[in-house]
Short mmCIF file of C-alpha atoms and ligand atoms in Angstrom, two decimals:
data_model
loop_
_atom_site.label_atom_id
_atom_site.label_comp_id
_atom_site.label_asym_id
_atom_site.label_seq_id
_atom_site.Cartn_x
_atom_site.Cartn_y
_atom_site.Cartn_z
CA UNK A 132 0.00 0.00 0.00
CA UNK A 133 1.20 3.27 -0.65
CA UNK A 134 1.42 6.23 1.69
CA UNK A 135 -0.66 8.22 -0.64
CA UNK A 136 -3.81 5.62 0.30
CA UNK A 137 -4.05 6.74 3.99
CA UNK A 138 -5.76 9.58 5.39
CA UNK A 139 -2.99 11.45 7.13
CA UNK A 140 -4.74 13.35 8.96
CA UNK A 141 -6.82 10.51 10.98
CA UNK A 142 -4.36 7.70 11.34
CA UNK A 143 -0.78 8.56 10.62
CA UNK A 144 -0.30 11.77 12.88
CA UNK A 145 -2.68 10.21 16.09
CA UNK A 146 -0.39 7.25 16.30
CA UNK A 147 2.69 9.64 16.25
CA UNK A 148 1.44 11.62 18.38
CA UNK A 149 1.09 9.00 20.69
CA UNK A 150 4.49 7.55 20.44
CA UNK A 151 5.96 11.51 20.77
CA UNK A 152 3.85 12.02 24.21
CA UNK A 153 4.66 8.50 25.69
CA UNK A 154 8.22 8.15 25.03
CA UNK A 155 9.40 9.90 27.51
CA UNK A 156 7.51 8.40 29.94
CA UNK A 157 8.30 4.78 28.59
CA UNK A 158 11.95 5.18 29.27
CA UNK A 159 11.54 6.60 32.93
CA UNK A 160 9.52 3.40 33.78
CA UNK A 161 12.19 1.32 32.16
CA UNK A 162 14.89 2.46 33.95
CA UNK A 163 12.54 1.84 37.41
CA UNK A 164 12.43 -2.16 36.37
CA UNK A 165 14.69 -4.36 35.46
CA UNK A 166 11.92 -6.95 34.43
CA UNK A 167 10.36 -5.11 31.70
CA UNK A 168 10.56 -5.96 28.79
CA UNK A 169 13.14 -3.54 26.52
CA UNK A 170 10.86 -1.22 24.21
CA UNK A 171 12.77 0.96 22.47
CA UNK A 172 11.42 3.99 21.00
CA UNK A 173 13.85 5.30 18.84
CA UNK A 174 13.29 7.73 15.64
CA UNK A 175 13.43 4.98 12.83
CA UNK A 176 10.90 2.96 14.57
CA UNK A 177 8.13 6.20 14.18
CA UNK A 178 8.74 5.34 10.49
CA UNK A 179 8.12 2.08 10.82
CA UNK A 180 5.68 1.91 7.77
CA UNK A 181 3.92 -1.19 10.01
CA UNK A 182 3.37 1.35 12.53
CA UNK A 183 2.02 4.60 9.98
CA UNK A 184 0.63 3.07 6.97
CA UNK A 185 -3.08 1.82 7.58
CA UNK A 186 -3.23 -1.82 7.39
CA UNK A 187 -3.91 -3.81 4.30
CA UNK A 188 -6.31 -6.10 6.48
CA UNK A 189 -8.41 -2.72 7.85
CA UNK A 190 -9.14 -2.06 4.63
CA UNK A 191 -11.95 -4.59 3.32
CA UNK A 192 -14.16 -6.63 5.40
CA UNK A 193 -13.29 -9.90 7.27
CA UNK A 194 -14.21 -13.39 6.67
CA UNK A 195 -17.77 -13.79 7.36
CA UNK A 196 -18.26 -14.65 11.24
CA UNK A 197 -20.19 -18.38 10.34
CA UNK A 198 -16.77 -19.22 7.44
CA UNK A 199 -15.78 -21.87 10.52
CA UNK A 200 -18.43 -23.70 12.28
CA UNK A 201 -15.29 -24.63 14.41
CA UNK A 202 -13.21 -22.27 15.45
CA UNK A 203 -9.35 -22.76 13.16
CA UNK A 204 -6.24 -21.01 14.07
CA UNK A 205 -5.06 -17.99 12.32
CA UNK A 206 -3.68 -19.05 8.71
CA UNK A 207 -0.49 -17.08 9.82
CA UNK A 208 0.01 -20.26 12.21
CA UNK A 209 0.46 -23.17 9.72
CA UNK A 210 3.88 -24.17 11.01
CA UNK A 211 2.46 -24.75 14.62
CA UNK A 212 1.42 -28.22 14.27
CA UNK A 213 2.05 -32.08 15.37
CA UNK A 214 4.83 -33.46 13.52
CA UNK A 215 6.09 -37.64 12.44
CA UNK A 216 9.50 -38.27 11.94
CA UNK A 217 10.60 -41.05 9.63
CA UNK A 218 13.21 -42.23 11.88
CA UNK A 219 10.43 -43.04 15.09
CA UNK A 220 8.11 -44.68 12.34
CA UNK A 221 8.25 -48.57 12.18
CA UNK A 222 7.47 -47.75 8.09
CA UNK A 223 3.79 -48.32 9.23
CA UNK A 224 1.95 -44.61 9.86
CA UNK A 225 -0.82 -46.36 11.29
CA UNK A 226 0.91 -47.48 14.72
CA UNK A 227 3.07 -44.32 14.78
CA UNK A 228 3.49 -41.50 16.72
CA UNK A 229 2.61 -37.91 15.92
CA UNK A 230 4.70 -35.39 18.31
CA UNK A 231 3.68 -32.28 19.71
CA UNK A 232 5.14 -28.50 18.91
CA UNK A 233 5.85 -27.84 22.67
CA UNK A 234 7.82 -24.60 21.60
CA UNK A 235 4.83 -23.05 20.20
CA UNK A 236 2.89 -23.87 24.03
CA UNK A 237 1.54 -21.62 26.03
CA UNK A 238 0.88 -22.19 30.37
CA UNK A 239 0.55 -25.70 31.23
CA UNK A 240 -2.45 -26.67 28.72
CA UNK A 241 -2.01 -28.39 24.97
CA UNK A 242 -4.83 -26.83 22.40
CA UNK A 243 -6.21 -30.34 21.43
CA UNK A 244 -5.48 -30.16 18.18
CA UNK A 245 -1.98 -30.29 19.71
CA UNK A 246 -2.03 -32.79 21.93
CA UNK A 247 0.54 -35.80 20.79
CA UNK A 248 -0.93 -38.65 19.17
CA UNK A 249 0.25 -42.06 19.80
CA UNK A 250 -1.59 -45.15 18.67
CA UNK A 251 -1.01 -48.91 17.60
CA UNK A 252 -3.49 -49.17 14.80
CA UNK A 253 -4.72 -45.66 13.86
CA UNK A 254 -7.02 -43.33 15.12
CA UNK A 255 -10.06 -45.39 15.83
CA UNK A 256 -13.98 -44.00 14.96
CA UNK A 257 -15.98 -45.46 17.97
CA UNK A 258 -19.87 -44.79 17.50
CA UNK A 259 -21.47 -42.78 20.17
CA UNK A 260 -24.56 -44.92 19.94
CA UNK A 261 -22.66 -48.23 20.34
CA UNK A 262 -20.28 -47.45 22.95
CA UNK A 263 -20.82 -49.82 25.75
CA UNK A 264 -18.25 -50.18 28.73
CA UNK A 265 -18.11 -53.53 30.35
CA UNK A 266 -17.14 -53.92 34.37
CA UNK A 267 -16.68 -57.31 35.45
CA UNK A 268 -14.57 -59.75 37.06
CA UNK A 269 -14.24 -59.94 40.91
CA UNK A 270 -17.58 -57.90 41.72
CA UNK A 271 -20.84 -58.47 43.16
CA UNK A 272 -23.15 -56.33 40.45
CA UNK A 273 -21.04 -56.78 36.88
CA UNK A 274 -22.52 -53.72 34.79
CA UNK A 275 -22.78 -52.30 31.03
CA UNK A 276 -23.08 -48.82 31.05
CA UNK A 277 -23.78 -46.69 27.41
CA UNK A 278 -22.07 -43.12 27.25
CA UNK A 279 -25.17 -41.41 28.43
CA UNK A 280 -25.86 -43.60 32.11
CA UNK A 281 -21.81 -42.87 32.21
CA UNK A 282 -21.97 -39.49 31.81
CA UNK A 283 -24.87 -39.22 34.52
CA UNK A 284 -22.01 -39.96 37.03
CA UNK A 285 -20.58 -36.58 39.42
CA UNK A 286 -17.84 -35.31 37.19
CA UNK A 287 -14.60 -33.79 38.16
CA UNK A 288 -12.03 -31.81 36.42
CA UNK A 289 -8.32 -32.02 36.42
CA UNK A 290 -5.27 -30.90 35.01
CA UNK A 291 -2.96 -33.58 34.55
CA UNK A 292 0.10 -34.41 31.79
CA UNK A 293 0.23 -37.70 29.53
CA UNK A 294 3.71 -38.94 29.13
CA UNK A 295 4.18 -41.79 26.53
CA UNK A 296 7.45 -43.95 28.55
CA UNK A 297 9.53 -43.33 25.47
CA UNK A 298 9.85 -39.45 25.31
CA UNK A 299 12.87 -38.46 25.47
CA UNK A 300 14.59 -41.59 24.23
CA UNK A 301 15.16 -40.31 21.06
CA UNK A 302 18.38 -38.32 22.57
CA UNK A 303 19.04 -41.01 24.83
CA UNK A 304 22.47 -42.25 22.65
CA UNK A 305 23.19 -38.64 22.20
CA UNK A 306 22.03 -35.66 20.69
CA UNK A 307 20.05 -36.74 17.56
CA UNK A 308 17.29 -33.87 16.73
CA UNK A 309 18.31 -29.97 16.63
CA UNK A 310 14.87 -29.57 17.62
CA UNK A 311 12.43 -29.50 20.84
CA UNK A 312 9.49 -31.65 18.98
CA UNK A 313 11.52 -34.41 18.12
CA UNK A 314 13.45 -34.72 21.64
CA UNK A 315 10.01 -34.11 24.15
CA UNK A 316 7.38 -33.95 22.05
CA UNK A 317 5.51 -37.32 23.12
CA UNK A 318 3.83 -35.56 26.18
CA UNK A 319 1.02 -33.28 26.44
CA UNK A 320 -1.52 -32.36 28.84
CA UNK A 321 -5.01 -30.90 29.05
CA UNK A 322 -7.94 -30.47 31.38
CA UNK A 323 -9.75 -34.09 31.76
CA UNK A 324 -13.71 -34.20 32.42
CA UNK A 325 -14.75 -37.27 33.72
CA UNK A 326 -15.37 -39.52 36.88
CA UNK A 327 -13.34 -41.29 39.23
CA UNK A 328 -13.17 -44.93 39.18
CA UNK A 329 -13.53 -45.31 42.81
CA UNK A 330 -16.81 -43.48 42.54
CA UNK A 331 -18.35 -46.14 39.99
CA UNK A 332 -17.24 -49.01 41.71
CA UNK A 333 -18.25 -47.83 45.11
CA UNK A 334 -21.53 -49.12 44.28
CA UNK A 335 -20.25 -52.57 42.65
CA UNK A 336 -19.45 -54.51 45.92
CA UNK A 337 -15.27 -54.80 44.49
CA UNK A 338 -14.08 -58.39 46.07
CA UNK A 339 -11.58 -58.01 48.69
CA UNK A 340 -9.45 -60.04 46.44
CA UNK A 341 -9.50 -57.82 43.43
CA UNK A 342 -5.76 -56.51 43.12
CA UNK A 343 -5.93 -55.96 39.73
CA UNK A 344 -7.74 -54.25 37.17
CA UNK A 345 -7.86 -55.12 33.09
CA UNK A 346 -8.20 -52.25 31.19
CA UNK A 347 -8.95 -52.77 27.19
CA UNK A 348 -9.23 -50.50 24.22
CA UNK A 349 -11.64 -51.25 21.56
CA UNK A 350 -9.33 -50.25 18.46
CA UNK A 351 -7.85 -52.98 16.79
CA UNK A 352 -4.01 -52.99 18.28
CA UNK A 353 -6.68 -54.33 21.66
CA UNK A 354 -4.59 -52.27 24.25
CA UNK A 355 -4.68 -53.83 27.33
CA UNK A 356 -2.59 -53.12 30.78
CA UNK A 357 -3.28 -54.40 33.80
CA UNK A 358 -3.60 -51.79 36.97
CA UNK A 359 -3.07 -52.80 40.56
CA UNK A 360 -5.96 -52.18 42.31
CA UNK A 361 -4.22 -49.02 44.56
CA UNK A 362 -4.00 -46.82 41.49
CA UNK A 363 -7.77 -47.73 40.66
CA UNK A 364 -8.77 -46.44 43.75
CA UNK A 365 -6.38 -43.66 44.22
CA UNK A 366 -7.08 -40.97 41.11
CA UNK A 367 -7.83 -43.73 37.99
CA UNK A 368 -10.54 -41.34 36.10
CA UNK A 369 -13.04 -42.43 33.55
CA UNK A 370 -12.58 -39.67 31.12
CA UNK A 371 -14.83 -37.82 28.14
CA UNK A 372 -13.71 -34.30 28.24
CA UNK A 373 -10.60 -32.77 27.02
CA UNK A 374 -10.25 -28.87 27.48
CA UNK A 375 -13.72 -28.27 27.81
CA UNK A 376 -15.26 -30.43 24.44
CA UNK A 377 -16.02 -34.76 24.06
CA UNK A 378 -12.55 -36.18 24.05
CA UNK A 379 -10.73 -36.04 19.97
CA UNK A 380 -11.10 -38.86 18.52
CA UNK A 381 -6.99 -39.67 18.77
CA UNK A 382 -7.05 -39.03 22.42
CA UNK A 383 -9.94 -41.84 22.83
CA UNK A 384 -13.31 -40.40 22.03
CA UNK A 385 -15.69 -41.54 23.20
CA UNK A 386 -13.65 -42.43 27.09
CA UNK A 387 -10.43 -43.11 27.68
CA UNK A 388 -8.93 -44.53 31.31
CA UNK A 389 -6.87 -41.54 32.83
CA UNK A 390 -4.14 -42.74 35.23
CA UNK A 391 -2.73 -39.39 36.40
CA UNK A 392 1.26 -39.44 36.38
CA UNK A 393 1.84 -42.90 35.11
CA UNK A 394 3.35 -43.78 31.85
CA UNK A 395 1.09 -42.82 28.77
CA UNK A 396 0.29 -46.32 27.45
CA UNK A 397 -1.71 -47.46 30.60
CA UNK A 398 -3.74 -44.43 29.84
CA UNK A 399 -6.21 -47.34 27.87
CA UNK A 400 -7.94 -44.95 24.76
CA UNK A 401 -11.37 -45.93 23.00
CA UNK A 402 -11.91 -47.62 26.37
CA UNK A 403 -14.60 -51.25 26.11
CA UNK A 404 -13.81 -53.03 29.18
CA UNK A 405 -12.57 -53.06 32.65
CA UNK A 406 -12.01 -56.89 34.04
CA UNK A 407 -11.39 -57.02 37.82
CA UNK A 408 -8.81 -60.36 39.17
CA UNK A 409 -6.19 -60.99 41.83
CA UNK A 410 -3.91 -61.73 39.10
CA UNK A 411 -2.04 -59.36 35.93
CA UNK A 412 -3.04 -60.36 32.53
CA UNK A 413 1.00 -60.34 31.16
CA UNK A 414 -0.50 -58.41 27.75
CA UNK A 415 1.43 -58.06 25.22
CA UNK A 416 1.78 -54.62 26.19
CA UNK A 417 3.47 -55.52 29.42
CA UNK A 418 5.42 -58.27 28.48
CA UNK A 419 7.22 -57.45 24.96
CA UNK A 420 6.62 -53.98 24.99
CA UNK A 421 6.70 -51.75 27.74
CA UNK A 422 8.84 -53.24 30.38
CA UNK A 423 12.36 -51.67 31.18
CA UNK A 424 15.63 -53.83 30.16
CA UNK A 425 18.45 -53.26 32.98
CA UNK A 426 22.22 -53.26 32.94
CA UNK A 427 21.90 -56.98 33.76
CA UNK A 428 19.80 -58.28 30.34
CA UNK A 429 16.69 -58.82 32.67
CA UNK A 430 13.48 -56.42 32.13
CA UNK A 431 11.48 -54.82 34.88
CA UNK A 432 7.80 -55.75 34.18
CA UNK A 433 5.90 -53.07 35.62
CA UNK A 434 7.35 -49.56 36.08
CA UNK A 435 4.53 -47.32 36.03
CA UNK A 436 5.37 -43.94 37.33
CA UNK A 437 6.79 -40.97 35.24
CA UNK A 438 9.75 -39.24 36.69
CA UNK A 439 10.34 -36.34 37.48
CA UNK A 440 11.57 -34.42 34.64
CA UNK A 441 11.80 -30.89 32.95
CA UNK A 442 12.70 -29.35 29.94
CA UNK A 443 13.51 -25.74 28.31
CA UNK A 444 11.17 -24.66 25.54
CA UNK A 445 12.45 -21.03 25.17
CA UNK A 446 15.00 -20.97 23.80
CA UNK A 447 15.61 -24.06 21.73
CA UNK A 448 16.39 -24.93 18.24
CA UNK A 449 12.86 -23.83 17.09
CA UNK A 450 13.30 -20.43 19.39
CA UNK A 451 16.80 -19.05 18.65
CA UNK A 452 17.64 -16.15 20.65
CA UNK A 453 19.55 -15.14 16.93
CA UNK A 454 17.52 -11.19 16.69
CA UNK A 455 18.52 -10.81 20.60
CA UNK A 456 21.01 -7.37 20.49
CA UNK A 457 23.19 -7.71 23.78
CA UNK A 458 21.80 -6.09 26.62
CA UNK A 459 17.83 -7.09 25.49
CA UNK A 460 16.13 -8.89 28.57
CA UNK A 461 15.03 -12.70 27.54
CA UNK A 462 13.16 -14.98 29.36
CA UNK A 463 13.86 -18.37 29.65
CA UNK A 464 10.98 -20.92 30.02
CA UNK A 465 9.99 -24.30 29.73
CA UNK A 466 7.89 -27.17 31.55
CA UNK A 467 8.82 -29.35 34.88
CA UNK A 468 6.41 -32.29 35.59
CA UNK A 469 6.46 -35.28 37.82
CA UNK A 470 4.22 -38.84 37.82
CA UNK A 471 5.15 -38.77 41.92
CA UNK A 472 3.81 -35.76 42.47
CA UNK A 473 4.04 -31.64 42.51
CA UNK A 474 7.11 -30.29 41.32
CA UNK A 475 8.76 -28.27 44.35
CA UNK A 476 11.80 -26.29 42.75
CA UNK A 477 13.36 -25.98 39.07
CA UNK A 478 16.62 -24.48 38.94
CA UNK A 479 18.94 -23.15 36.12
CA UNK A 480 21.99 -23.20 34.74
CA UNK A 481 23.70 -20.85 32.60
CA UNK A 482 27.15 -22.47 32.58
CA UNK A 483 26.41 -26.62 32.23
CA UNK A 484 26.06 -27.61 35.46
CA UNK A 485 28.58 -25.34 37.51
CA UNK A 486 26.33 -23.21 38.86
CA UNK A 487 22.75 -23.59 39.87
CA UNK A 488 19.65 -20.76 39.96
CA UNK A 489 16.73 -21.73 41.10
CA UNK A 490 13.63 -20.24 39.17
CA UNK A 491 10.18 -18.77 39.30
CA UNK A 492 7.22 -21.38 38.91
CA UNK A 493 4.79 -19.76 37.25
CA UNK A 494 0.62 -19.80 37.21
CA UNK A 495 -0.90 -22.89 38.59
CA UNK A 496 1.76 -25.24 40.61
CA UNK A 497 -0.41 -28.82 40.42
CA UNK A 498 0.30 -32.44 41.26
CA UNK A 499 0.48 -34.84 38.27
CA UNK A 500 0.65 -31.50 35.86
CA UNK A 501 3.18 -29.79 33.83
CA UNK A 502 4.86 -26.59 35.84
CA UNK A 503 5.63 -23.66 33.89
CA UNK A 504 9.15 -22.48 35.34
CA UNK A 505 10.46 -19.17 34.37
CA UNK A 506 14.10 -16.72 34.60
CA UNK A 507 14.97 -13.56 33.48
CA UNK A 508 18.30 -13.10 31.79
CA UNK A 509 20.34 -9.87 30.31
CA UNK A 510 21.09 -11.33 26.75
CA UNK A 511 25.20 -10.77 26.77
CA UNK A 512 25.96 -12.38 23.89
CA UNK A 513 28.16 -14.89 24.87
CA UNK A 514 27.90 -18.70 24.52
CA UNK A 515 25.54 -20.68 27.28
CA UNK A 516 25.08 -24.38 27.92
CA UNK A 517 21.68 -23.96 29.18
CA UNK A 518 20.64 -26.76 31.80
CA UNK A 519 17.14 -27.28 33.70
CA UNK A 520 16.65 -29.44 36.57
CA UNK A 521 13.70 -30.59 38.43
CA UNK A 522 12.74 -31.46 41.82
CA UNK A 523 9.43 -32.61 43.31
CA UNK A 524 7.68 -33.22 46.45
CA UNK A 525 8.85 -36.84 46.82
CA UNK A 526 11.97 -35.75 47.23
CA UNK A 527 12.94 -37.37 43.51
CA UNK A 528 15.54 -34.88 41.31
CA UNK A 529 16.46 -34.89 38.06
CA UNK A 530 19.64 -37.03 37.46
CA UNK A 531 22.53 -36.17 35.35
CA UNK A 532 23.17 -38.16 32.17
CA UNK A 533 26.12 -40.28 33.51
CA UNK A 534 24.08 -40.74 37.02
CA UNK A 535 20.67 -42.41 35.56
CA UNK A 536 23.18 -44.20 32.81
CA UNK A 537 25.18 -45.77 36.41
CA UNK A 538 22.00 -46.42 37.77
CA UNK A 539 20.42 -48.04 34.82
CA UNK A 540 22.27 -48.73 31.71
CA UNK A 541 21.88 -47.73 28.17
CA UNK A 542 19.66 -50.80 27.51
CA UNK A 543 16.61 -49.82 27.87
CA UNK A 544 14.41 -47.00 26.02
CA UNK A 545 11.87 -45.85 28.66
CA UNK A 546 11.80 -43.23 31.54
CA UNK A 547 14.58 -41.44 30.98
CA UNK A 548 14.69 -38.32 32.36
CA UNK A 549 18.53 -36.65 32.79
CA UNK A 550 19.27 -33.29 32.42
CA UNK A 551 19.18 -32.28 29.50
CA UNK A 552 19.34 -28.83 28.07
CA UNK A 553 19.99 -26.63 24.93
CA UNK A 554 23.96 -25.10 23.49
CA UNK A 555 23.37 -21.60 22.78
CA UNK A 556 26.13 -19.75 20.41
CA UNK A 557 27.22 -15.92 20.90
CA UNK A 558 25.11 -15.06 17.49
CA UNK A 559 22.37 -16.89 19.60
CA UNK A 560 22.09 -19.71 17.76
CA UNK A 561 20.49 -22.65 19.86
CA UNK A 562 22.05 -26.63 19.27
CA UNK A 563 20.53 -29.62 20.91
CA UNK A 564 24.16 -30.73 23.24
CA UNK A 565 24.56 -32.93 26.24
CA UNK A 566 26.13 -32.34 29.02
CA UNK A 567 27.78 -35.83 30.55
CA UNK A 568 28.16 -35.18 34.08
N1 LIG B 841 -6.68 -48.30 22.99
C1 LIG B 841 -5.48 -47.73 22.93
N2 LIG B 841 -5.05 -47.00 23.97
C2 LIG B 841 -3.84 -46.40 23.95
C3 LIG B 841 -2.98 -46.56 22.82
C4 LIG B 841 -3.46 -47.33 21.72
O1 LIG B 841 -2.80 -47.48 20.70
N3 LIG B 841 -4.71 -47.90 21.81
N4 LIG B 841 -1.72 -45.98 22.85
C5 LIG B 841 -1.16 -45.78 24.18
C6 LIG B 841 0.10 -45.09 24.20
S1 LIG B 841 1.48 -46.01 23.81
C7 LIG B 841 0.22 -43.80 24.66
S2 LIG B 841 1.73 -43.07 24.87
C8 LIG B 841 -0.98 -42.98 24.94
C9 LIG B 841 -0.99 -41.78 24.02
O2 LIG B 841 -2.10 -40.97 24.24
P1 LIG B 841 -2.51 -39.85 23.19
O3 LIG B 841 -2.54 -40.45 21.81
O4 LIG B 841 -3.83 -39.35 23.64
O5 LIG B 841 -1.45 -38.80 23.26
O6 LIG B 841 -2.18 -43.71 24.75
C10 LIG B 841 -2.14 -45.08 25.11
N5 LIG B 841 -3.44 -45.66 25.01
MO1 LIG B 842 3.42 -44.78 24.40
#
């Protein structure tokens, strides 16, 4: 658009104006915080033709307000979606997984079009109409409920994190993706509407030897885990709302089992039936897959909780810090979580490990949920080996590389959660590196 298009007396001078009368002020308040962010108002930005000249999208009308019958984001955001890499694909898309951008996350909530997708046989279409969930096994009153009777149940919300065991794995041998989607992105977490378990069995009369529950998926990889009894009655949640809508289809629609903290797998999608026994069921799940090989050639069967773990998503490869001038104030953020419990502290470092800073936590600080950790740096343009590290109200901390790899080998694949953090250059430049202490 040319300059000649705008009315100059309306927009152009007002908005100069403005900037003339409030730059003075700007810079007093500036100098009277250090954690403001650095606007500069200097004489080239006033001709900033993105400041004067009237927008090209103020000039016509918008898309009509009915276009999307569901809301879609802004076409300007095409990039920000779930990726698959070739290289964590067994050359079958169907039993894949689909990661999610955590860089381009917000708080402690994934937008469910976001939210990673894991599945052994594709995203399955259960009918509304025909779901039916079995309970049976070690109970006095066996029942089939449809979605409606379930839905009749007291609901409850929560925030809680799904994990799939494998995240992080993929930089377990060493640095192998410049890039935050590929290294963490098999996690998510969103707002779950449902009802506790303990609530639906309360009126089941459970035997007294029922230690274990089946749970089974009605897709056709048949997902089934076996749940001791403890869990079940702990916080195990029947669940059929994500972030305030039915569940998406790849996250289990119509109800998924919700085992808050424990590895993603047991969290049973496209949910059929729940068997109760004194005995495990040894599924496939839990006997080829899913078990954790040791130093020592044997395999753990069950491990169920996710560690306690944390990660940087600003900076990292997908958010250099390559426009920062030296001096700007940056913040650096990212996620903590924990499968034990609420995280207590997340501390920084700057230098690799030597020293330690311990950070803000920032909004809501929940059990079972991501934590959004934050810290405020002066950008001095000089190479960083950023490092976060996470500690929760167990009393579990994140362990360096070398530590978990003494404790437990290379062997296995799942729940690893070292410290791992991001190599940033003096031009700002941000490298996935480990640091092998
Ligand atoms: N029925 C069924 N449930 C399932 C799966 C599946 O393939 N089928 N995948 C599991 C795995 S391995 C993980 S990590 C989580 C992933 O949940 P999400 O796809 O909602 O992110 O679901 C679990 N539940
Ligand atoms: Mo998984």
């Amino acid at each position: 658009m040319t300059k000649k298009q705008k009315d100059p007396d309306i927009q152009a001078p007002n908005r100069r104006d403005f900037f003339k009368k409030t730059a003075f002020l700007s810079a007093s308040l500036i100098a009277s915080s250090s954690i403001l962010a650095p606007i500069k108002i200097t004489a080239s930005s006033l001709d900033d033709p993105a400041i004067i000249d009237q927008a090209s999208w103020g000039t016509k009308l918008g898309d009509l307000v009915d276009k999307n019958h569901y809301g879609l984001p802004s076409p300007y955001e095409h990039n920000n979606v779930r990726r698959v890499h070739d290289l964590l694909s067994s050359g079958d898309r169907y039993a894949t997984v689909s990661m999610s951008p955590l860089h381009q996350q917000e708080g402690i909530i994934t937008p469910n079009g976001l939210f990673f997708n894991r599945s052994h046989s594709g995203t399955t279409q259960v009918d509304p109409h025909k779901f039916r969930l079995m309970i049976h096994g070690l109970l006095d009153k066996p029942l089939v409920l449809t979605l409606e009777e379930l839905k009749r149940y007291p609901s409850e919300s929560r925030i809680h994190f799904i994990e799939c065991p494998a995240n992080g794995s993929t930089g377990w041998r060493g640095p192998q993706f410049d890039n935050l989607q590929f290294v963490k992105g098999m996690m998510s977490s969103a707002e779950w509407t449902g009802v506790p378990l303990k609530v639906v069995l309360k009126e089941l009369g459970l035997h007294k030897n029922a230690k274990w529950m089946l749970a089974e998926g009605s897709d056709n990889s048949e997902m089934a885990r076996s749940i001791p009894i403890e869990k079940v009655l702990d916080d195990a949640m029947l669940v059929w709302g994500q972030n305030g809508e039915p569940l998406r289809a790849e996250q289990g629609y119509p109800v998924r089992l919700l085992l808050p903290g424990w590895e993603g797998n047991l969290n049973v999608k496209w949910l059929k039936r729940l068997e109760f026994s004194s005995k495990p069921w040894h599924s496939k799940e839990e006997t080829s897959k899913y078990t954790m090989l040791q130093k020592n050639g044997k395999a753990i069967n069950y491990f169920w909780p996710m560690e306690v773990n944390s990660i940087i998503t600003s900076p990292c490869p997908e958010v250099p810090w390559s426009s920062l001038k030296k001096g700007d104030i940056i913040e650096i953020t990212g996620l903590a979580w924990s499968g034990r419990g609420t995280i207590k502290t997340v501390d920084i470092s700057l230098d690799g490990g030597k020293n330690w800073i311990e950070a803000s936590l920032k909004g809501l600080v929940l059990p079972k949920s991501w934590t959004r950790f934050s810290y405020i740096i002066k950008w001095d343009a000089k190479e960083k080996m950023l490092l976060s590290r996470a500690i929760d109200d167990s009393g579990h901390i994140q362990p360096s590389i070398n530590k978990l790899i003494e404790n437990v080998g290379v062997e296995g694949i799942y729940h690893r959660n070292p410290i791992v953090g991001w190599f940033v250059s003096n031009k700002g430049e941000v490298k996935n590196a480990h640091v092998r202490s």
